[in-house]
């Protein structure tokens, strides 16, 4: 089979789904946006913006890089043996890579996957051969520059047996104008492999964001995802899923949602514990500022014996006009499962403020200490450098309340 | 160092402190005793400027300066430090980072701050707790030691300690007592220490004891004598004594 044949089979399914809304989040009229390559041709002039989402254009402490502007790949590099980083369009010239093409995410999931498939231009393809440990991260940057455009990168990450890979993806937009980002991400973790996937989003207040992510995890594999959204968006809806299909595989999904302005955010995580002795957790921290509305979802399905799943959703309202809902869902299909959840939403406790002020802090400092504490999620599995970088982002959020 | 003049304090719309006069001089440690609900905690919170404790009348002087109208922040900066009876749990806030921020707030450079923290954490055996979230999962004794450590590293001139000995076993009591004594041996310090049980009295050298009953100081005197009387007869004896004196 070649790419053309694969697409021919998928196309009718996608066309049928073009009007299918997503189950959650604001429903968008796609005709308002245009598909296309976009006029931008490089990342020049966006260095500081990219730095703010974890992209180092000098590639220090990076094993490889991929930069995409609008729907055009502008740079790809891989600096370790056993590691491939290339534009998807190039990778799909090799027929074996078609085994990963729209296999985890279905084209007819909703209108966004359908539009992404039909207008598909580019994305990144990252692959690690069996038995290779890539210690320093691969970075991928997705920059949206052209107003009114649908940016629809299709990303595929394949981690070979007993291999290890860290990916950091930074997504951001240049302009105040409207745009739509539909990132399709398919992750394939072979036996005994580990993938940590860190994603930092910093969009603009007129950008709509609809990432669609599914990770397939084989026996003994470990999928760790850390997601941080720092800036206002028009709307953001995503519910990345980890499908644990192999025995004893694990997943850890954490998200930190800073909801500002009039953002309408609906972010979740799905954990499918589909094989014996799998385990995983979904952690989320949401801070509501201004007039933002946020729904934090988490869904854990226990479908095999001896699985364990845990959900922890916490929300902090820093404005009277903001709103946070949490929707934890647990689904048990067999007897021998252990599924738990805890959820809490609140304001900063007066008592804690007063205590810290008695310790000599100003009210602002006290708030910042409490908010930083709220944002402390364990940054599991990350190399020291990357963990420190994420900590510094969280420090900045807490310091600039 | 501290002088309270006819102090009347309201908390939640209720008059809790009903006219207290009290003086504590440099180098002194005053014990404040009394049954539950007599107003001990309210008095300390009012001294440090907790906005929930409203001074209705009377005055608070600290080092010859009236501080009645000052905010808590200003009073803390002048050198008042309150160790809470029930400090809150602060999820995600490590004891070490909180302590270092307090020291940083005092203006100490990083290396010096780390030295001070090391010294106090050794003194109060806090080393293994420094990387835990403040008060999360701490035992009774650990919570008291952590609170005392944070209060002491603030380096207050007047130390206000609210029941540092409640719910604490004998070993922790000795640790806490010796840390307080060492601190007060420094120049220009003073303390008011609330004790419900009087257990701490064996481990610190108090200069005077006061009994607070229903918002008033009803008895002041030699701490040794008073503590042993109260431990033997309870605060009932103070009530009877007060009645007899009337």
Coordinates of C-alpha atoms in Angstrom, one line a residue:
Chain A
X1 CA 0.0 0.0 0.0
X2 CA 1.1 3.5 -0.7
X3 CA 0.0 6.8 0.8
X4 CA -2.4 7.5 -2.0
X5 CA -4.2 4.2 -1.5
X6 CA -4.3 4.7 2.3
X7 CA -5.9 8.1 1.8
X8 CA -8.4 6.9 -0.7
X9 CA -9.7 4.4 1.8
X10 CA -9.9 7.0 4.6
X11 CA -11.4 9.8 2.6
X12 CA -15.1 8.9 2.5
X13 CA -15.0 8.3 6.3
X14 CA -13.6 11.8 6.8
X15 CA -16.0 13.4 4.4
X16 CA -18.9 11.8 6.3
X17 CA -17.6 13.3 9.6
X18 CA -17.1 16.8 8.4
X19 CA -20.3 18.0 10.2
X20 CA -19.9 15.8 13.2
X21 CA -19.4 18.0 16.3
X22 CA -17.1 17.0 19.2
X23 CA -18.9 15.8 22.3
X24 CA -17.5 18.6 24.4
X25 CA -16.4 22.2 23.9
X26 CA -17.6 25.1 21.8
X27 CA -18.7 23.9 18.4
X28 CA -16.9 25.8 15.6
X29 CA -18.0 26.6 12.1
X30 CA -15.1 25.4 10.1
X31 CA -16.1 27.4 7.0
X32 CA -14.9 30.5 8.7
X33 CA -11.3 29.3 8.5
X34 CA -9.3 28.4 5.5
X35 CA -7.1 25.4 4.9
X36 CA -3.9 26.0 3.1
X37 CA -0.2 26.2 3.5
X38 CA -0.1 29.7 4.9
X39 CA 2.2 32.5 3.8
X40 CA 4.9 32.2 6.5
X41 CA 8.1 30.5 5.6
X42 CA 10.3 30.7 8.8
X43 CA 10.5 31.1 12.5
X44 CA 12.6 34.3 12.2
X45 CA 11.4 37.1 14.4
X46 CA 9.6 34.7 16.8
X47 CA 12.6 33.6 18.8
X48 CA 11.3 34.9 22.1
X49 CA 7.9 33.6 21.6
X50 CA 9.3 30.2 20.9
X51 CA 11.5 30.4 23.9
X52 CA 8.5 31.0 26.1
X53 CA 7.1 27.6 25.1
X54 CA 10.3 25.7 25.6
X55 CA 11.9 25.8 22.2
X56 CA 15.6 26.5 22.0
X57 CA 16.5 27.5 18.5
X58 CA 20.2 27.0 19.4
X59 CA 19.3 23.4 20.2
X60 CA 21.2 23.2 23.4
X61 CA 20.3 20.1 25.3
X62 CA 18.2 18.8 22.4
X63 CA 18.6 15.6 20.5
X64 CA 16.6 16.8 17.5
X65 CA 14.2 19.5 16.4
X66 CA 11.3 20.0 14.1
X67 CA 9.8 23.4 13.4
X68 CA 6.6 24.0 11.6
X69 CA 5.1 27.3 10.6
X70 CA 1.5 27.3 9.6
X71 CA 1.3 24.1 7.6
X72 CA 4.9 24.1 6.3
X73 CA 7.8 22.2 7.8
X74 CA 10.7 24.6 7.9
X75 CA 13.4 22.7 9.8
X76 CA 14.1 19.1 11.0
X77 CA 17.1 17.7 12.6
X78 CA 18.1 14.5 14.4
X79 CA 21.4 14.4 16.2
X80 CA 21.5 10.9 17.7
X81 CA 21.9 7.6 15.9
X82 CA 18.7 5.5 16.1
X83 CA 16.6 8.7 16.1
X84 CA 14.6 9.9 13.1
X85 CA 13.0 13.4 13.1
X86 CA 11.5 14.4 9.8
X87 CA 8.5 16.0 8.2
X88 CA 5.5 13.6 7.9
X89 CA 5.3 14.1 4.2
X90 CA 8.8 12.7 3.8
X91 CA 8.3 9.9 6.3
X92 CA 5.2 8.6 4.5
X93 CA 7.2 8.0 1.4
X94 CA 8.3 4.8 3.2
X95 CA 5.4 2.4 3.1
X96 CA 6.3 0.8 6.5
X97 CA 5.5 4.1 8.2
X98 CA 1.9 3.9 6.9
X99 CA 1.4 1.3 9.7
X100 CA 1.2 4.4 12.0
X101 CA -0.9 6.6 9.7
X102 CA -4.3 7.4 11.3
X103 CA -4.2 4.1 13.2
X104 CA -4.5 5.5 16.7
X105 CA -6.7 8.5 16.0
X106 CA -9.6 7.9 13.7
X107 CA -10.3 10.4 10.9
X108 CA -14.0 10.3 11.7
X109 CA -13.6 11.1 15.4
X110 CA -15.2 14.5 14.8
X111 CA -15.2 17.4 12.3
X112 CA -11.8 18.5 13.4
X113 CA -10.1 15.2 12.7
X114 CA -11.9 15.0 9.4
X115 CA -10.8 18.6 8.4
X116 CA -7.3 17.8 9.6
X117 CA -7.2 14.7 7.4
X118 CA -8.7 16.3 4.3
X119 CA -6.5 19.3 4.5
X120 CA -3.4 17.4 5.7
X121 CA -0.1 18.9 4.7
X122 CA 2.5 18.3 7.2
X123 CA 3.5 17.4 10.8
X124 CA 6.4 15.7 12.5
X125 CA 7.5 12.1 12.4
X126 CA 9.7 11.0 15.2
X127 CA 11.0 7.5 15.6
X128 CA 13.4 5.8 17.9
X129 CA 14.8 2.4 16.9
X130 CA 14.6 -0.6 19.3
X131 CA 16.8 -0.5 22.3
X132 CA 17.9 3.2 22.1
X133 CA 17.7 5.6 25.0
X134 CA 17.5 9.2 23.8
X135 CA 18.3 11.1 27.0
X136 CA 18.0 14.7 25.9
X137 CA 14.6 15.8 24.5
X138 CA 13.6 16.2 20.9
X139 CA 11.8 19.6 20.5
X140 CA 9.0 20.3 18.2
X141 CA 7.6 23.8 17.6
X142 CA 4.3 24.5 15.9
X143 CA 3.9 28.2 15.1
X144 CA 0.7 29.7 13.7
X145 CA 1.3 32.9 11.8
X146 CA -1.2 33.3 9.0
X147 CA -4.5 34.9 10.2
X148 CA -7.7 32.8 9.7
X149 CA -5.8 29.6 8.9
X150 CA -6.4 26.1 10.0
X151 CA -3.1 24.8 11.2
X152 CA -3.5 21.0 11.2
X153 CA -0.2 19.3 11.9
X154 CA -0.3 15.5 11.9
X155 CA 2.3 14.2 14.3
X156 CA 3.4 10.6 14.7
X157 CA 5.9 9.4 17.4
X158 CA 7.1 5.8 17.4
X159 CA 9.2 4.6 20.3
X160 CA 10.9 1.2 19.6
X161 CA 11.0 -1.7 22.0
X162 CA 12.8 -0.9 25.3
X163 CA 13.6 2.5 24.0
X164 CA 13.2 5.9 25.7
X165 CA 12.3 9.3 24.3
X166 CA 11.5 12.7 25.6
X167 CA 9.6 15.1 23.4
X168 CA 8.8 18.7 24.2
X169 CA 6.3 20.5 21.9
X170 CA 5.8 24.2 22.1
X171 CA 2.7 25.7 20.3
X172 CA 2.1 29.3 19.9
X173 CA 0.7 31.9 17.6
X174 CA 2.1 35.2 16.3
X175 CA -0.9 37.3 15.9
X176 CA -4.1 38.6 17.5
X177 CA -6.2 37.5 14.6
X178 CA -8.4 34.4 14.7
X179 CA -7.0 31.0 13.7
X180 CA -7.7 27.3 14.4
X181 CA -5.1 24.8 15.5
X182 CA -6.0 21.1 15.1
X183 CA -3.0 19.1 16.1
X184 CA -3.3 15.4 15.4
X185 CA -0.9 13.3 17.5
X186 CA -0.5 9.6 17.3
X187 CA 1.9 7.9 19.7
X188 CA 3.0 4.3 19.4
X189 CA 4.9 2.9 22.4
X190 CA 6.4 -0.6 21.7
X191 CA 7.1 -3.2 24.4
X192 CA 9.0 -1.8 27.4
X193 CA 9.4 1.7 26.0
X194 CA 9.0 5.0 27.7
X195 CA 7.8 8.3 26.1
X196 CA 7.5 11.5 28.0
X197 CA 5.6 14.1 26.1
X198 CA 5.6 17.7 27.4
X199 CA 3.4 20.2 25.7
X200 CA 3.3 23.9 26.4
X201 CA 0.6 26.0 24.8
X202 CA 0.7 29.7 24.6
X203 CA -1.9 30.8 22.0
X204 CA -3.7 34.1 21.5
X205 CA -7.1 35.2 22.6
X206 CA -8.6 34.8 19.2
X207 CA -7.2 31.3 18.5
X208 CA -9.3 28.1 18.7
X209 CA -7.5 25.0 19.7
X210 CA -8.6 21.4 19.1
X211 CA -5.7 18.9 19.6
X212 CA -6.6 15.2 19.1
X213 CA -4.1 12.8 20.7
X214 CA -4.1 9.1 21.3
X215 CA -1.2 7.0 22.7
X216 CA -1.0 3.3 22.1
X217 CA 1.0 1.6 24.8
X218 CA 2.2 -2.0 24.5
X219 CA 3.4 -4.4 27.3
X220 CA 5.4 -2.7 30.0
X221 CA 5.4 0.6 28.2
X222 CA 5.2 3.9 30.1
X223 CA 3.5 7.0 28.7
X224 CA 4.0 10.2 30.6
X225 CA 2.3 13.4 29.4
X226 CA 2.6 16.9 31.0
X227 CA 0.5 19.7 29.5
X228 CA 0.6 23.3 30.4
X229 CA -1.6 26.0 29.0
X230 CA -0.4 29.5 30.0
X231 CA -2.2 32.1 27.9
X232 CA -5.7 33.1 26.9
X233 CA -7.3 31.3 24.0
X234 CA -10.6 31.9 22.3
X235 CA -11.5 28.2 23.0
X236 CA -9.6 25.0 23.7
X237 CA -11.0 21.5 23.8
X238 CA -9.0 18.4 24.0
X239 CA -9.1 15.0 25.6
X240 CA -5.9 13.1 25.0
X241 CA -6.3 9.4 25.5
X242 CA -3.8 6.8 26.6
X243 CA -4.8 3.3 25.5
X244 CA -2.9 0.8 27.6
X245 CA -3.1 -2.3 25.5
X246 CA -0.2 -4.3 26.9
X247 CA 0.1 -6.0 30.3
X248 CA 1.7 -3.9 33.1
X249 CA 1.8 -0.8 31.0
X250 CA 1.4 2.6 32.7
X251 CA 0.4 6.1 32.0
X252 CA 0.5 9.4 33.8
X253 CA -1.3 12.4 32.4
X254 CA -0.9 15.7 34.1
X255 CA -2.3 19.1 33.0
X256 CA -2.0 22.6 34.3
X257 CA -4.5 24.9 32.8
X258 CA -4.2 28.6 33.4
X259 CA -7.4 30.0 32.2
X260 CA -7.3 33.7 31.5
X261 CA -9.5 36.4 29.9
X262 CA -12.6 35.0 28.3
X263 CA -11.1 31.6 27.5
X264 CA -13.5 28.8 27.1
X265 CA -11.5 25.7 28.0
X266 CA -12.6 22.0 28.1
X267 CA -9.6 19.8 28.8
X268 CA -9.6 16.3 29.9
X269 CA -7.7 13.0 29.8
X270 CA -8.8 9.5 29.0
X271 CA -7.1 6.4 30.4
X272 CA -8.1 3.1 29.0
X273 CA -6.8 0.3 31.2
X274 CA -7.2 -2.4 28.6
X275 CA -4.8 -5.1 29.7
X276 CA -4.1 -6.9 33.0
X277 CA -2.1 -5.1 35.7
X278 CA -2.1 -1.8 33.9
X279 CA -2.1 1.4 35.9
X280 CA -2.3 5.1 35.5
X281 CA -3.4 8.4 36.8
X282 CA -4.8 11.7 35.5
X283 CA -3.9 14.8 37.5
X284 CA -5.1 18.3 36.7
X285 CA -4.7 21.7 38.2
X286 CA -6.8 24.5 36.9
X287 CA -6.7 28.2 37.8
X288 CA -9.5 30.4 36.8
X289 CA -8.8 34.1 36.2
X290 CA -11.0 36.9 34.8
X291 CA -14.1 35.6 33.1
X292 CA -12.7 32.3 32.0
X293 CA -14.8 29.1 31.9
X294 CA -13.0 25.8 32.3
X295 CA -14.1 22.2 32.4
X296 CA -11.6 19.7 33.6
X297 CA -12.5 16.2 32.6
X298 CA -10.9 12.9 33.4
X299 CA -12.1 9.5 32.4
X300 CA -10.6 6.2 33.5
X301 CA -12.0 2.9 32.1
X302 CA -10.9 -0.3 33.8
X303 CA -11.4 -3.1 31.3
X304 CA -9.0 -5.8 32.5
X305 CA -8.3 -7.5 35.8
X306 CA -5.9 -6.1 38.4
X307 CA -5.8 -2.6 36.9
X308 CA -5.5 0.6 39.0
X309 CA -6.5 4.1 38.0
X310 CA -6.6 7.3 39.9
X311 CA -8.0 10.8 39.1
X312 CA -7.1 14.0 40.9
X313 CA -8.7 17.2 39.7
X314 CA -8.1 20.5 41.6
X315 CA -9.3 23.9 40.7
X316 CA -8.5 27.3 42.2
X317 CA -10.7 30.3 41.4
X318 CA -8.9 33.6 41.5
X319 CA -11.7 35.6 40.2
X320 CA -15.4 35.9 41.1
X321 CA -16.4 35.8 37.5
X322 CA -14.5 32.8 36.5
X323 CA -15.9 29.3 36.5
X324 CA -14.4 25.8 36.9
X325 CA -16.2 22.5 36.6
X326 CA -14.6 19.2 37.1
X327 CA -16.0 16.0 35.6
X328 CA -14.3 12.8 36.8
X329 CA -15.6 9.6 35.3
X330 CA -14.7 6.1 36.4
X331 CA -15.9 3.1 34.4
X332 CA -15.3 -0.5 35.7
X333 CA -16.0 -3.4 33.3
X334 CA -14.5 -6.2 35.4
X335 CA -14.6 -6.9 39.1
X336 CA -11.0 -6.8 39.9
X337 CA -10.3 -3.1 39.3
X338 CA -9.3 -0.3 41.6
X339 CA -10.4 3.1 40.4
X340 CA -10.4 6.2 42.6
X341 CA -10.9 9.9 42.2
X342 CA -10.7 13.1 44.2
X343 CA -11.7 16.5 43.1
X344 CA -11.7 19.8 44.9
X345 CA -12.3 23.4 43.8
X346 CA -11.9 26.4 46.0
X347 CA -10.6 29.8 46.6
X348 CA -7.5 30.8 48.4
X349 CA -8.2 30.2 52.1
X350 CA -8.1 33.4 54.2
X351 CA -6.6 31.4 57.0
X352 CA -3.6 30.4 54.8
X353 CA -3.1 34.0 53.7
X354 CA -3.2 35.3 57.2
X355 CA -0.8 32.7 58.4
X356 CA 1.8 33.6 55.7
X357 CA 1.3 37.3 56.4
X358 CA 2.1 36.6 60.0
X359 CA 5.3 35.0 58.7
X360 CA 6.2 38.3 57.3
X361 CA 5.0 38.2 53.7
X362 CA 2.8 40.8 52.0
X363 CA -0.6 39.7 50.8
X364 CA 0.6 39.5 47.2
X365 CA 3.6 37.3 48.3
X366 CA 1.3 35.1 50.3
X367 CA -1.0 34.6 47.4
X368 CA 1.9 33.8 45.1
X369 CA 3.2 31.2 47.6
X370 CA -0.2 29.5 47.8
X371 CA -0.7 29.5 44.1
X372 CA 2.8 28.1 43.5
X373 CA 2.0 25.4 46.0
X374 CA -1.3 24.7 44.1
X375 CA 0.6 24.3 40.9
X376 CA 3.1 21.8 42.3
X377 CA 2.5 18.7 40.4
X378 CA 5.1 16.1 40.4
X379 CA 6.9 16.4 37.1
X380 CA 7.4 12.7 36.8
X381 CA 10.0 11.2 34.5
X382 CA 11.5 14.3 33.0
X383 CA 15.2 15.0 32.6
X384 CA 16.5 17.5 35.1
X385 CA 16.9 20.3 32.6
X386 CA 13.4 20.0 31.3
X387 CA 11.8 19.6 34.8
X388 CA 13.7 22.8 35.9
X389 CA 12.4 24.6 32.9
X390 CA 8.8 23.7 33.6
X391 CA 9.3 24.6 37.3
X392 CA 10.5 28.0 36.2
X393 CA 7.3 28.5 34.0
X394 CA 5.2 27.6 37.1
X395 CA 7.3 30.0 39.2
X396 CA 6.6 32.8 36.7
X397 CA 2.9 32.1 36.7
X398 CA 2.7 32.3 40.5
X399 CA 4.9 35.4 40.6
X400 CA 2.8 37.3 38.1
X401 CA -0.6 37.0 39.6
Chain B
X1 CA 9.5 45.8 75.4
X2 CA 5.8 45.1 75.3
X3 CA 3.2 47.0 77.3
X4 CA -0.6 46.4 77.1
X5 CA -2.7 49.1 78.6
X6 CA -6.4 48.4 79.4
X7 CA -6.7 46.3 76.2
X8 CA -10.2 45.4 75.1
X9 CA -10.5 43.1 72.0
X10 CA -13.4 41.9 70.0
X11 CA -13.5 38.7 68.0
X12 CA -16.4 37.8 65.7
X13 CA -18.6 40.5 67.4
X14 CA -17.9 39.2 70.9
X15 CA -15.7 40.9 73.5
X16 CA -13.1 38.4 74.3
X17 CA -10.3 40.5 76.0
X18 CA -12.0 42.6 78.6
X19 CA -9.2 45.0 79.8
X20 CA -5.8 43.5 80.1
X21 CA -2.7 45.3 81.4
X22 CA 0.6 43.4 80.8
X23 CA 4.2 44.3 80.7
X24 CA 7.0 42.1 79.4
X25 CA 10.6 43.4 79.5
X26 CA 13.7 42.5 77.5
X27 CA 15.1 39.1 78.4
X28 CA 11.9 38.0 80.1
X29 CA 9.6 35.0 79.3
X30 CA 6.0 35.4 80.5
X31 CA 3.8 32.3 80.8
X32 CA 0.2 32.9 80.0
X33 CA -2.1 30.3 81.4
X34 CA -5.8 29.8 81.6
X35 CA -8.7 27.4 80.7
X36 CA -10.0 26.9 77.2
X37 CA -11.9 30.0 75.9
X38 CA -10.4 32.4 78.3
X39 CA -8.9 34.5 75.5
X40 CA -5.3 33.5 75.5
X41 CA -5.0 33.0 71.7
X42 CA -7.0 36.1 71.0
X43 CA -4.7 38.2 73.1
X44 CA -1.6 37.0 71.2
X45 CA -3.3 37.4 67.8
X46 CA -4.4 40.9 68.8
X47 CA -0.8 41.8 69.8
X48 CA 0.6 40.7 66.4
X49 CA -2.2 42.5 64.5
X50 CA -4.5 39.8 63.2
X51 CA -7.2 41.9 61.6
X52 CA -9.9 39.5 62.9
X53 CA -9.1 40.6 66.5
X54 CA -10.4 44.2 66.7
X55 CA -9.0 46.4 69.4
X56 CA -12.0 48.2 70.8
X57 CA -10.1 50.3 73.4
X58 CA -6.8 50.4 75.2
X59 CA -3.3 50.4 73.6
X60 CA -0.4 48.2 72.6
X61 CA 3.1 49.6 73.0
X62 CA 6.1 47.9 71.6
X63 CA 9.5 49.3 72.4
X64 CA 8.1 52.6 73.6
X65 CA 6.0 53.0 70.4
X66 CA 2.3 52.6 70.1
X67 CA 1.5 50.0 67.5
X68 CA -2.2 49.6 68.1
X69 CA -3.1 51.0 64.7
X70 CA -0.4 49.3 62.7
X71 CA -1.1 46.4 60.3
X72 CA 0.2 42.9 60.9
X73 CA 2.8 43.4 58.2
X74 CA 4.2 46.5 59.9
X75 CA 4.2 44.8 63.3
X76 CA 6.0 41.8 62.0
X77 CA 8.6 44.1 60.4
X78 CA 9.1 45.8 63.8
X79 CA 9.9 42.4 65.3
X80 CA 6.8 40.6 66.5
X81 CA 6.6 37.0 65.7
X82 CA 3.6 34.7 66.4
X83 CA 3.9 30.9 66.5
X84 CA 0.4 29.6 65.7
X85 CA -1.3 27.0 67.8
X86 CA -2.8 25.4 64.6
X87 CA -0.8 26.5 61.5
X88 CA -2.6 25.5 58.3
X89 CA -1.4 22.8 56.0
X90 CA 0.1 24.2 52.8
X91 CA -0.1 21.7 50.0
X92 CA 2.7 21.9 47.5
X93 CA 4.7 24.3 49.7
X94 CA 7.8 22.6 50.9
X95 CA 9.0 23.4 54.4
X96 CA 12.5 24.2 53.0
X97 CA 11.3 26.6 50.4
X98 CA 9.0 28.4 52.8
X99 CA 11.8 28.7 55.4
X100 CA 14.2 30.0 52.8
X101 CA 11.7 32.6 51.6
X102 CA 11.2 33.8 55.2
X103 CA 15.0 34.2 55.5
X104 CA 15.2 35.8 52.1
X105 CA 12.5 38.2 53.3
X106 CA 14.8 39.1 56.2
X107 CA 17.4 40.1 53.7
X108 CA 19.8 37.3 54.2
X109 CA 21.9 36.3 51.3
X110 CA 21.3 32.7 50.0
X111 CA 24.3 31.0 51.6
X112 CA 23.7 32.6 54.9
X113 CA 20.0 31.7 54.8
X114 CA 20.9 28.1 54.1
X115 CA 23.3 28.2 57.1
X116 CA 20.6 29.5 59.4
X117 CA 18.1 26.9 58.2
X118 CA 20.6 24.1 58.7
X119 CA 21.3 25.3 62.2
X120 CA 17.7 25.5 63.2
X121 CA 16.7 22.3 61.5
X122 CA 19.4 20.5 63.3
X123 CA 18.4 22.1 66.6
X124 CA 14.8 21.0 66.2
X125 CA 15.5 17.8 64.3
X126 CA 13.6 18.9 61.2
X127 CA 16.1 17.7 58.6
X128 CA 14.0 14.8 57.3
X129 CA 10.9 17.0 57.0
X130 CA 12.4 19.9 55.0
X131 CA 11.4 18.4 51.7
X132 CA 7.9 17.7 52.7
X133 CA 4.9 20.0 52.2
X134 CA 4.4 22.2 55.2
X135 CA 2.3 20.5 57.8
X136 CA 1.0 17.8 55.4
X137 CA 1.1 14.5 57.2
X138 CA 3.1 15.9 60.1
X139 CA 2.7 14.3 63.5
X140 CA 1.7 16.5 66.5
X141 CA 5.3 16.9 67.6
X142 CA 6.6 17.5 64.1
X143 CA 4.0 20.2 63.4
X144 CA 4.9 22.0 66.7
X145 CA 8.7 21.8 65.9
X146 CA 8.1 23.0 62.3
X147 CA 6.0 26.0 63.5
X148 CA 8.6 26.9 66.2
X149 CA 11.4 26.7 63.6
X150 CA 9.6 29.1 61.2
X151 CA 8.8 31.5 64.0
X152 CA 12.4 31.5 65.3
X153 CA 14.0 32.0 61.8
X154 CA 11.9 35.1 61.4
X155 CA 14.2 36.4 64.2
X156 CA 11.5 38.3 66.1
X157 CA 12.4 40.4 69.1
X158 CA 9.2 39.5 70.8
X159 CA 8.3 35.9 70.5
X160 CA 4.6 35.0 70.9
X161 CA 4.1 31.3 71.2
X162 CA 0.6 29.8 71.3
X163 CA 0.7 26.4 73.0
X164 CA 4.0 25.1 71.6
X165 CA 3.7 22.2 74.1
X166 CA 0.1 20.9 73.4
X167 CA -0.1 17.3 72.2
X168 CA 3.7 16.9 72.3
X169 CA 5.5 14.0 73.9
X170 CA 8.2 14.3 76.5
X171 CA 11.1 14.1 74.0
X172 CA 9.7 16.7 71.8
X173 CA 8.9 18.9 74.8
X174 CA 12.6 18.9 75.8
X175 CA 13.6 19.8 72.2
X176 CA 11.1 22.6 72.0
X177 CA 12.0 23.9 75.4
X178 CA 15.7 24.0 74.7
X179 CA 15.2 25.7 71.3
X180 CA 13.1 28.4 73.0
X181 CA 15.7 28.8 75.8
X182 CA 18.6 29.1 73.4
X183 CA 16.7 31.7 71.4
X184 CA 15.9 33.8 74.5
X185 CA 19.5 33.7 75.6
X186 CA 20.3 36.0 72.6
X187 CA 20.4 39.7 73.3
X188 CA 17.3 41.8 73.3
X189 CA 14.6 39.0 73.0
X190 CA 11.5 38.4 75.0
X191 CA 8.6 36.0 74.9
X192 CA 5.0 35.4 75.8
X193 CA 4.2 31.7 75.9
X194 CA 0.7 30.3 76.2
X195 CA 0.6 27.0 77.9
X196 CA -2.5 25.1 78.7
X197 CA -0.9 22.3 80.5
X198 CA 2.2 24.0 82.0
X199 CA 4.4 21.0 80.8
X200 CA 6.8 23.4 79.0
X201 CA 7.5 25.2 82.3
X202 CA 10.1 22.5 83.3
X203 CA 12.1 23.2 80.1
X204 CA 12.2 26.9 80.0
X205 CA 13.1 29.6 82.5
X206 CA 10.0 31.8 82.9
X207 CA 10.2 35.1 84.7
X208 CA 6.5 35.5 85.5
X209 CA 3.2 33.6 85.0
X210 CA -0.2 35.1 84.4
X211 CA -3.6 33.5 84.5
X212 CA -6.2 34.7 82.1
X213 CA -9.8 34.0 83.1
X214 CA -12.7 35.2 81.0
X215 CA -10.7 37.9 79.2
X216 CA -9.0 39.3 82.3
X217 CA -5.6 38.6 84.0
X218 CA -6.7 37.5 87.5
X219 CA -3.4 36.4 88.9
X220 CA 0.3 37.1 88.2
X221 CA 3.2 35.7 90.1
X222 CA 6.1 33.3 90.5
X223 CA 5.9 30.8 87.6
X224 CA 7.1 27.8 89.5
X225 CA 4.6 28.2 92.3
X226 CA 1.7 29.0 90.0
X227 CA 2.3 26.2 87.5
X228 CA 2.5 23.6 90.3
X229 CA -0.7 25.0 91.9
X230 CA -2.6 24.9 88.7
X231 CA -1.3 21.5 87.8
X232 CA -2.5 20.2 91.2
X233 CA -5.8 22.0 91.6
X234 CA -6.7 23.1 88.0
X235 CA -8.0 26.5 87.0
X236 CA -11.0 25.9 89.3
X237 CA -8.7 26.9 92.1
X238 CA -8.0 30.3 90.3
X239 CA -11.8 30.8 90.0
X240 CA -12.3 30.2 93.7
X241 CA -9.3 32.3 94.6
X242 CA -10.6 35.2 92.6
X243 CA -14.0 34.9 94.2
X244 CA -12.4 34.8 97.7
X245 CA -10.4 37.9 96.9
X246 CA -13.5 39.8 95.9

